[in-house]
Amino acid sequence: MSEKATLTIEGKSYDFDVITGSENEKCIDFQQLRDTTGHITMDPGFGNTGSCYSSITYVDGAKGILRYRGYPIEELAEKASFVETAYLVLYGELPKAAQLKTFSARLKEHAPLHTNLEHHFSGFPTSAPPMAILSAMLNLVACFHPEVLEVPTTGEEFDRTVALLLSKVRTIAAFAYRMAAGKPINHPNPNLTYCGNFLHMMFSNPYQEYEVSPIIDKALNLFLVLHADHEQNCSTSTVRVVGSSRANLFSSVAAGVCALWGPLHGGANAAVIAMLEDIKKSGRPPAYYIDRAKDKDDPFKLMGFGHRVYKNFDPRSIILKKQVHDVLEALHLDDHLLDIALQLEEAILKDDYFISRNLYPNVDFYSGILLRAIGIPLNMYTVMFAIGRMPGWIANWKELHDHKLRISRPRQIYTGHTTRSFIPMSDR
Ligand code: CMC
C-alpha cells in the first residue's frame, strides 16, 4: 500500500500520497489540495516545493553530494572533459567512442556564426554587459536558423539543434568579448578542442595564434564540468517556466541567461572578485567585512558564501579550491586575492553567525580566482557560468517536454483592497 500523509483542516482529515525519490527523498503530493480542501500552499522562494520529477542531477545538501546521472562530481571533475559531461547530462549515459566522435564533429560543424549574425555584434555599445549580449544573441541565432524553433525533443533534428546551441553559445561569448574590447573577432578553428577553440577565439590575435596550454585547457574543462547542471536552481527553473508555455528552446535558455545574471546566482562569481579587490584596496582586515555581513542594518553580504541547498559544504568549492592551488603553482602565479579569500574563509568557519546559519563557501567563491588564472576578464565570468550551464538547461527543457507538459502558473494569496467604487477625479 502506498504511504499517505494526513492533513487535518477544521476537524476534517484529508489523505495525500507520499512520493519517494530514488535516493529516498520524500514529498507530499499536494496537486489536488485546492480541489479537495480549497487551500493552496505558501512557499515564497520555493524552498520546499517540488516542481518536477527529474533524473538528471541529484544534490544532497546535508551531505555535500552532487551527481550528474548518478556519477559523483568528484569523479567527473577528475576524469571527464566538458564535452563528455555535456553528453552525459543531455543523453543520460557517458558517450561511447563513436558517439563522442559524432557529437564533437557536430560541435565543430556548428561553431561558426552566420555572417549576417556577426554584423549584429557591432550594434552593441562597447559598454554593453556580455550577459545582455549573450541573451539577445541566443534569440537572434534562432532567427537565423528558423528550423530550430519547431524542433522535436528526440531524434536527429534535436541532436543537431543541441550541438548547434552548445557550440554557438561559446562562439557568441568569445565574439561578445572581442567586440566589447574593440578587438577583431577570431573565427573558430575546427582543429581545436571545445575549450581550446574558445580560448583561441578569445585570445588569438592577427599576429599571434593563442597557444593552448594543457594546464589551462584542463582548468577550463573542470570549471565547465562543475557548472554543467545543478537541478532546479533559479536559472534552470526559469528555463522550465518559460519552456512550459511551449516557448522555443532558444528563448527559454535566453531567459535562463537573464536569471543567471543576478548577483545572488551566477553573478556572484564576479561579485566575489569585486569584493576581494575591495578588501585589498581598502587595506581593512577581513573582520571588518565579516562584521558588516552580520549587521542586519547593512545590506552587505559576503559574496560566495551560503547556499539554499548545501548546508554543510558545497563539493564544487572543495574541488575548485584545490584546482586554484594546483593551477597557480603549475603556472608559477601568485594571486594576492587568494590569500585574502583564504583568510576570509578561515575566519568565517570559526564564526558563530556563519556556523549557526550553515554558511560555507559556495561554487562562486573560488571559481573567480580560477578564471583569473586562466586569463578570463571579470566581465565574462558569469558568461563562463552560462556556457557551463547550457547542457543542464537544455536537458531540463527536454525533460520538461518528455513528461506531461503543464504550463507553470503559481497561485497567490491576495492582500490588497477588497472591492471599492471608482472615485471621480473631482472627489479625490
Ligand atoms: N552573508 C551574510 N549573511 C548571509 C549570507 C551571506 N552571504 N547568506 C545568507 N546569510 C544569512 C541571511 O541573512 C539569513 O540570516 P537570518 O536568518 O539572520 O535572517 C540566513 O543567513 C539565511 O539566509 P537566506 O538568505 O535565507 O538563504 P537563502 O537560501 O534564501 O539564500 C543565497 C541563499 C545563496 C542567495 C544567500 O546565501 C546569498 O545571498 N549568498 C551570497 C550570494 C552568493 O554567493 N550566491 C551564489 C550562490 S551559489 C551558486 C549559484 O546559485 O549561482
mmCIF file of N, CA and C in Angstrom, residues 327-419:
data_model
loop_
_atom_site.group_PDB
_atom_site.id
_atom_site.type_symbol
_atom_site.label_atom_id
_atom_site.label_comp_id
_atom_site.label_asym_id
_atom_site.label_seq_id
_atom_site.Cartn_x
_atom_site.Cartn_y
_atom_site.Cartn_z
ATOM 1 N N VAL A 327 46.690 25.089 -10.178
ATOM 2 C CA VAL A 327 46.931 25.892 -11.381
ATOM 3 C C VAL A 327 47.923 27.026 -11.087
ATOM 4 N N LEU A 328 47.741 27.686 -9.942
ATOM 5 C CA LEU A 328 48.660 28.793 -9.623
ATOM 6 C C LEU A 328 50.086 28.271 -9.492
ATOM 7 N N GLU A 329 50.211 27.089 -8.872
ATOM 8 C CA GLU A 329 51.547 26.507 -8.698
ATOM 9 C C GLU A 329 52.139 26.114 -10.064
ATOM 10 N N ALA A 330 51.330 25.437 -10.878
ATOM 11 C CA ALA A 330 51.835 24.971 -12.178
ATOM 12 C C ALA A 330 52.224 26.137 -13.083
ATOM 13 N N LEU A 331 51.488 27.255 -12.968
ATOM 14 C CA LEU A 331 51.784 28.403 -13.836
ATOM 15 C C LEU A 331 52.744 29.395 -13.176
ATOM 16 N N HIS A 332 53.204 29.049 -11.964
ATOM 17 C CA HIS A 332 54.099 29.914 -11.180
ATOM 18 C C HIS A 332 53.481 31.295 -10.986
ATOM 19 N N LEU A 333 52.182 31.293 -10.655
ATOM 20 C CA LEU A 333 51.481 32.560 -10.422
ATOM 21 C C LEU A 333 51.253 32.729 -8.925
ATOM 22 N N ASP A 334 51.147 33.991 -8.537
ATOM 23 C CA ASP A 334 50.885 34.285 -7.139
ATOM 24 C C ASP A 334 49.705 35.264 -7.136
ATOM 25 N N ASP A 335 48.559 34.845 -6.674
ATOM 26 C CA ASP A 335 47.409 35.756 -6.697
ATOM 27 C C ASP A 335 47.117 36.240 -5.283
ATOM 28 N N HIS A 336 47.300 37.557 -5.065
ATOM 29 C CA HIS A 336 47.077 38.142 -3.732
ATOM 30 C C HIS A 336 45.621 37.958 -3.290
ATOM 31 N N LEU A 337 44.691 37.843 -4.260
ATOM 32 C CA LEU A 337 43.283 37.684 -3.874
ATOM 33 C C LEU A 337 43.045 36.321 -3.232
ATOM 34 N N LEU A 338 43.854 35.331 -3.609
ATOM 35 C CA LEU A 338 43.703 34.006 -2.986
ATOM 36 C C LEU A 338 44.040 34.096 -1.494
ATOM 37 N N ASP A 339 45.070 34.848 -1.149
ATOM 38 C CA ASP A 339 45.435 34.978 0.280
ATOM 39 C C ASP A 339 44.280 35.601 1.061
ATOM 40 N N ILE A 340 43.654 36.629 0.486
ATOM 41 C CA ILE A 340 42.531 37.287 1.182
ATOM 42 C C ILE A 340 41.367 36.305 1.299
ATOM 43 N N ALA A 341 41.107 35.550 0.216
ATOM 44 C CA ALA A 341 39.995 34.580 0.233
ATOM 45 C C ALA A 341 40.228 33.528 1.325
ATOM 46 N N LEU A 342 41.462 33.061 1.427
ATOM 47 C CA LEU A 342 41.763 32.024 2.431
ATOM 48 C C LEU A 342 41.589 32.572 3.846
ATOM 49 N N GLN A 343 42.032 33.808 4.050
ATOM 50 C CA GLN A 343 41.869 34.435 5.379
ATOM 51 C C GLN A 343 40.394 34.576 5.740
ATOM 52 N N LEU A 344 39.622 35.000 4.737
ATOM 53 C CA LEU A 344 38.184 35.205 4.942
ATOM 54 C C LEU A 344 37.514 33.877 5.290
ATOM 55 N N GLU A 345 37.826 32.846 4.524
ATOM 56 C CA GLU A 345 37.210 31.535 4.764
ATOM 57 C C GLU A 345 37.572 31.022 6.159
ATOM 58 N N GLU A 346 38.842 31.164 6.516
ATOM 59 C CA GLU A 346 39.296 30.662 7.826
ATOM 60 C C GLU A 346 38.526 31.353 8.959
ATOM 61 N N ALA A 347 38.387 32.685 8.846
ATOM 62 C CA ALA A 347 37.696 33.444 9.899
ATOM 63 C C ALA A 347 36.213 33.057 9.962
ATOM 64 N N ILE A 348 35.607 32.861 8.810
ATOM 65 C CA ILE A 348 34.170 32.576 8.759
ATOM 66 C C ILE A 348 33.854 31.193 9.316
ATOM 67 N N LEU A 349 34.736 30.251 9.036
ATOM 68 C CA LEU A 349 34.469 28.885 9.508
ATOM 69 C C LEU A 349 34.531 28.785 11.036
ATOM 70 N N LYS A 350 35.072 29.842 11.693
ATOM 71 C CA LYS A 350 35.135 29.836 13.164
ATOM 72 C C LYS A 350 34.067 30.750 13.769
ATOM 73 N N ASP A 351 33.305 31.419 12.958
ATOM 74 C CA ASP A 351 32.401 32.462 13.438
ATOM 75 C C ASP A 351 30.987 31.907 13.672
ATOM 76 N N ASP A 352 30.461 32.149 14.889
ATOM 77 C CA ASP A 352 29.159 31.585 15.271
ATOM 78 C C ASP A 352 28.022 31.980 14.336
ATOM 79 N N TYR A 353 28.065 33.248 13.877
ATOM 80 C CA TYR A 353 26.991 33.710 12.987
ATOM 81 C C TYR A 353 26.893 32.793 11.768
ATOM 82 N N PHE A 354 28.044 32.503 11.170
ATOM 83 C CA PHE A 354 28.063 31.695 9.938
ATOM 84 C C PHE A 354 27.851 30.210 10.252
ATOM 85 N N ILE A 355 28.419 29.759 11.405
ATOM 86 C CA ILE A 355 28.251 28.345 11.772
ATOM 87 C C ILE A 355 26.763 28.065 12.022
ATOM 88 N N SER A 356 26.115 28.950 12.795
ATOM 89 C CA SER A 356 24.719 28.685 13.166
ATOM 90 C C SER A 356 23.780 28.757 11.958
ATOM 91 N N ARG A 357 24.185 29.467 10.923
ATOM 92 C CA ARG A 357 23.329 29.568 9.719
ATOM 93 C C ARG A 357 23.817 28.643 8.596
ATOM 94 N N ASN A 358 24.765 27.783 8.902
ATOM 95 C CA ASN A 358 25.297 26.840 7.896
ATOM 96 C C ASN A 358 25.778 27.536 6.634
ATOM 97 N N LEU A 359 26.552 28.584 6.808
ATOM 98 C CA LEU A 359 27.036 29.327 5.641
ATOM 99 C C LEU A 359 28.492 28.950 5.355
ATOM 100 N N TYR A 360 28.717 28.387 4.188
ATOM 101 C CA TYR A 360 30.049 27.917 3.774
ATOM 102 C C TYR A 360 30.354 28.471 2.394
ATOM 103 N N PRO A 361 31.620 28.388 1.960
ATOM 104 C CA PRO A 361 31.914 28.855 0.590
ATOM 105 C C PRO A 361 31.118 28.049 -0.432
ATOM 106 N N ASN A 362 30.551 28.744 -1.411
ATOM 107 C CA ASN A 362 29.830 28.042 -2.480
ATOM 108 C C ASN A 362 30.696 28.016 -3.745
ATOM 109 N N VAL A 363 30.142 27.507 -4.827
ATOM 110 C CA VAL A 363 30.909 27.313 -6.073
ATOM 111 C C VAL A 363 31.556 28.607 -6.551
ATOM 112 N N ASP A 364 30.895 29.741 -6.245
ATOM 113 C CA ASP A 364 31.382 31.007 -6.785
ATOM 114 C C ASP A 364 32.558 31.586 -6.007
ATOM 115 N N PHE A 365 32.851 31.042 -4.817
ATOM 116 C CA PHE A 365 33.888 31.675 -4.002
ATOM 117 C C PHE A 365 35.281 31.530 -4.617
ATOM 118 N N TYR A 366 35.618 30.319 -5.088
ATOM 119 C CA TYR A 366 36.957 30.135 -5.673
ATOM 120 C C TYR A 366 36.966 30.137 -7.198
ATOM 121 N N SER A 367 35.779 30.088 -7.831
ATOM 122 C CA SER A 367 35.783 29.964 -9.294
ATOM 123 C C SER A 367 36.353 31.220 -9.963
ATOM 124 N N GLY A 368 36.112 32.385 -9.361
ATOM 125 C CA GLY A 368 36.628 33.624 -9.953
ATOM 126 C C GLY A 368 38.152 33.643 -9.965
ATOM 127 N N ILE A 369 38.750 33.103 -8.896
ATOM 128 C CA ILE A 369 40.225 33.105 -8.831
ATOM 129 C C ILE A 369 40.782 32.165 -9.903
ATOM 130 N N LEU A 370 40.048 31.069 -10.149
ATOM 131 C CA LEU A 370 40.472 30.147 -11.222
ATOM 132 C C LEU A 370 40.355 30.841 -12.584
ATOM 133 N N LEU A 371 39.246 31.544 -12.796
ATOM 134 C CA LEU A 371 39.059 32.230 -14.083
ATOM 135 C C LEU A 371 40.124 33.311 -14.294
ATOM 136 N N ARG A 372 40.511 33.982 -13.202
ATOM 137 C CA ARG A 372 41.603 34.976 -13.296
ATOM 138 C C ARG A 372 42.889 34.310 -13.767
ATOM 139 N N ALA A 373 43.164 33.126 -13.198
ATOM 140 C CA ALA A 373 44.404 32.414 -13.567
ATOM 141 C C ALA A 373 44.353 31.987 -15.035
ATOM 142 N N ILE A 374 43.153 31.642 -15.507
ATOM 143 C CA ILE A 374 43.008 31.235 -16.918
ATOM 144 C C ILE A 374 43.169 32.460 -17.837
ATOM 145 N N GLY A 375 42.921 33.644 -17.281
ATOM 146 C CA GLY A 375 43.077 34.877 -18.058
ATOM 147 C C GLY A 375 41.753 35.459 -18.532
ATOM 148 N N ILE A 376 40.638 34.938 -17.990
ATOM 149 C CA ILE A 376 39.312 35.430 -18.410
ATOM 150 C C ILE A 376 39.051 36.784 -17.742
ATOM 151 N N PRO A 377 38.622 37.799 -18.523
ATOM 152 C CA PRO A 377 38.329 39.100 -17.911
ATOM 153 C C PRO A 377 37.069 39.049 -17.034
ATOM 154 N N LEU A 378 37.051 39.907 -16.019
ATOM 155 C CA LEU A 378 35.993 39.885 -14.991
ATOM 156 C C LEU A 378 34.576 39.959 -15.579
ATOM 157 N N ASN A 379 34.379 40.796 -16.610
ATOM 158 C CA ASN A 379 33.008 40.957 -17.129
ATOM 159 C C ASN A 379 32.515 39.710 -17.880
ATOM 160 N N MET A 380 33.387 38.699 -18.016
ATOM 161 C CA MET A 380 32.998 37.464 -18.719
ATOM 162 C C MET A 380 32.729 36.299 -17.751
ATOM 163 N N TYR A 381 32.913 36.529 -16.447
ATOM 164 C CA TYR A 381 32.818 35.397 -15.511
ATOM 165 C C TYR A 381 31.441 34.726 -15.542
ATOM 166 N N THR A 382 30.396 35.543 -15.520
ATOM 167 C CA THR A 382 29.061 34.941 -15.469
ATOM 168 C C THR A 382 28.692 34.334 -16.821
ATOM 169 N N VAL A 383 29.269 34.876 -17.886
ATOM 170 C CA VAL A 383 29.098 34.270 -19.217
ATOM 171 C C VAL A 383 29.713 32.865 -19.222
ATOM 172 N N MET A 384 30.858 32.719 -18.537
ATOM 173 C CA MET A 384 31.504 31.396 -18.460
ATOM 174 C C MET A 384 30.589 30.404 -17.746
ATOM 175 N N PHE A 385 29.930 30.875 -16.693
ATOM 176 C CA PHE A 385 28.970 30.057 -15.957
ATOM 177 C C PHE A 385 27.856 29.627 -16.925
ATOM 178 N N ALA A 386 27.390 30.577 -17.753
ATOM 179 C CA ALA A 386 26.287 30.273 -18.689
ATOM 180 C C ALA A 386 26.706 29.220 -19.719
ATOM 181 N N ILE A 387 27.946 29.304 -20.214
ATOM 182 C CA ILE A 387 28.412 28.291 -21.180
ATOM 183 C C ILE A 387 28.391 26.928 -20.487
ATOM 184 N N GLY A 388 28.890 26.895 -19.245
ATOM 185 C CA GLY A 388 28.922 25.639 -18.498
ATOM 186 C C GLY A 388 27.529 25.084 -18.216
ATOM 187 N N ARG A 389 26.570 25.958 -17.920
ATOM 188 C CA ARG A 389 25.234 25.509 -17.506
ATOM 189 C C ARG A 389 24.346 25.113 -18.683
ATOM 190 N N MET A 390 24.799 25.413 -19.910
ATOM 191 C CA MET A 390 23.949 25.164 -21.078
ATOM 192 C C MET A 390 23.463 23.703 -21.172
ATOM 193 N N PRO A 391 24.336 22.685 -20.958
ATOM 194 C CA PRO A 391 23.816 21.307 -21.042
ATOM 195 C C PRO A 391 22.673 21.064 -20.052
ATOM 196 N N GLY A 392 22.797 21.596 -18.841
ATOM 197 C CA GLY A 392 21.757 21.407 -17.825
ATOM 198 C C GLY A 392 20.455 22.076 -18.235
ATOM 199 N N TRP A 393 20.544 23.286 -18.776
ATOM 200 C CA TRP A 393 19.326 23.988 -19.211
ATOM 201 C C TRP A 393 18.633 23.207 -20.329
ATOM 202 N N ILE A 394 19.452 22.737 -21.303
ATOM 203 C CA ILE A 394 18.838 22.016 -22.436
ATOM 204 C C ILE A 394 18.220 20.699 -21.941
ATOM 205 N N ALA A 395 18.961 19.988 -21.074
ATOM 206 C CA ALA A 395 18.453 18.692 -20.579
ATOM 207 C C ALA A 395 17.143 18.889 -19.807
ATOM 208 N N ASN A 396 17.055 19.954 -19.028
ATOM 209 C CA ASN A 396 15.826 20.218 -18.271
ATOM 210 C C ASN A 396 14.685 20.617 -19.194
ATOM 211 N N TRP A 397 14.986 21.400 -20.220
ATOM 212 C CA TRP A 397 13.952 21.794 -21.201
ATOM 213 C C TRP A 397 13.425 20.558 -21.921
ATOM 214 N N LYS A 398 14.359 19.646 -22.269
ATOM 215 C CA LYS A 398 13.954 18.405 -22.955
ATOM 216 C C LYS A 398 13.094 17.535 -22.021
ATOM 217 N N GLU A 399 13.544 17.409 -20.775
ATOM 218 C CA GLU A 399 12.818 16.572 -19.820
ATOM 219 C C GLU A 399 11.401 17.120 -19.585
ATOM 220 N N LEU A 400 11.307 18.439 -19.510
ATOM 221 C CA LEU A 400 10.004 19.094 -19.352
ATOM 222 C C LEU A 400 9.050 18.651 -20.462
ATOM 223 N N HIS A 401 9.572 18.606 -21.699
ATOM 224 C CA HIS A 401 8.727 18.234 -22.835
ATOM 225 C C HIS A 401 8.488 16.731 -22.912
ATOM 226 N N ASP A 402 9.453 15.945 -22.394
ATOM 227 C CA ASP A 402 9.283 14.485 -22.436
ATOM 228 C C ASP A 402 8.221 14.027 -21.440
ATOM 229 N N HIS A 403 8.043 14.812 -20.358
ATOM 230 C CA HIS A 403 6.984 14.489 -19.376
ATOM 231 C C HIS A 403 5.706 15.206 -19.813
ATOM 232 N N LYS A 404 4.641 14.955 -19.078
ATOM 233 C CA LYS A 404 3.377 15.635 -19.433
ATOM 234 C C LYS A 404 3.550 17.136 -19.167
ATOM 235 N N LEU A 405 3.410 17.949 -20.210
ATOM 236 C CA LEU A 405 3.729 19.371 -20.085
ATOM 237 C C LEU A 405 2.515 20.170 -19.607
ATOM 238 N N ARG A 406 2.691 20.850 -18.472
ATOM 239 C CA ARG A 406 1.622 21.694 -17.954
ATOM 240 C C ARG A 406 2.203 23.089 -17.740
ATOM 241 N N ILE A 407 1.535 24.127 -18.177
ATOM 242 C CA ILE A 407 2.093 25.474 -18.054
ATOM 243 C C ILE A 407 2.320 25.820 -16.575
ATOM 244 N N SER A 408 3.461 26.481 -16.274
ATOM 245 C CA SER A 408 3.757 26.903 -14.891
ATOM 246 C C SER A 408 2.870 28.087 -14.550
ATOM 247 N N ARG A 409 2.168 27.976 -13.456
ATOM 248 C CA ARG A 409 1.253 29.059 -13.106
ATOM 249 C C ARG A 409 0.972 28.968 -11.602
ATOM 250 N N PRO A 410 1.869 29.579 -10.781
ATOM 251 C CA PRO A 410 1.634 29.507 -9.331
ATOM 252 C C PRO A 410 0.419 30.327 -8.923
ATOM 253 N N ARG A 411 -0.023 30.130 -7.713
ATOM 254 C CA ARG A 411 -1.147 30.915 -7.150
ATOM 255 C C ARG A 411 -0.574 31.961 -6.212
ATOM 256 N N GLN A 412 -1.437 32.761 -5.606
ATOM 257 C CA GLN A 412 -1.022 33.768 -4.633
ATOM 258 C C GLN A 412 -2.098 33.905 -3.570
ATOM 259 N N ILE A 413 -1.734 34.558 -2.483
ATOM 260 C CA ILE A 413 -2.742 34.994 -1.511
ATOM 261 C C ILE A 413 -2.845 36.502 -1.677
ATOM 262 N N TYR A 414 -4.002 36.966 -2.041
ATOM 263 C CA TYR A 414 -4.216 38.392 -2.320
ATOM 264 C C TYR A 414 -4.326 39.170 -1.009
ATOM 265 N N THR A 415 -3.561 40.277 -0.885
ATOM 266 C CA THR A 415 -3.603 41.061 0.356
ATOM 267 C C THR A 415 -3.993 42.522 0.088
ATOM 268 N N GLY A 416 -4.523 42.806 -1.098
ATOM 269 C CA GLY A 416 -4.879 44.186 -1.441
ATOM 270 C C GLY A 416 -6.277 44.557 -0.969
ATOM 271 N N HIS A 417 -6.772 45.693 -1.489
ATOM 272 C CA HIS A 417 -8.118 46.169 -1.132
ATOM 273 C C HIS A 417 -9.172 45.152 -1.543
ATOM 274 N N THR A 418 -10.244 45.088 -0.787
ATOM 275 C CA THR A 418 -11.413 44.370 -1.286
ATOM 276 C C THR A 418 -12.145 45.352 -2.211
ATOM 277 N N THR A 419 -13.254 44.944 -2.782
ATOM 278 C CA THR A 419 -13.864 45.773 -3.835
ATOM 279 C C THR A 419 -14.245 47.174 -3.323
#
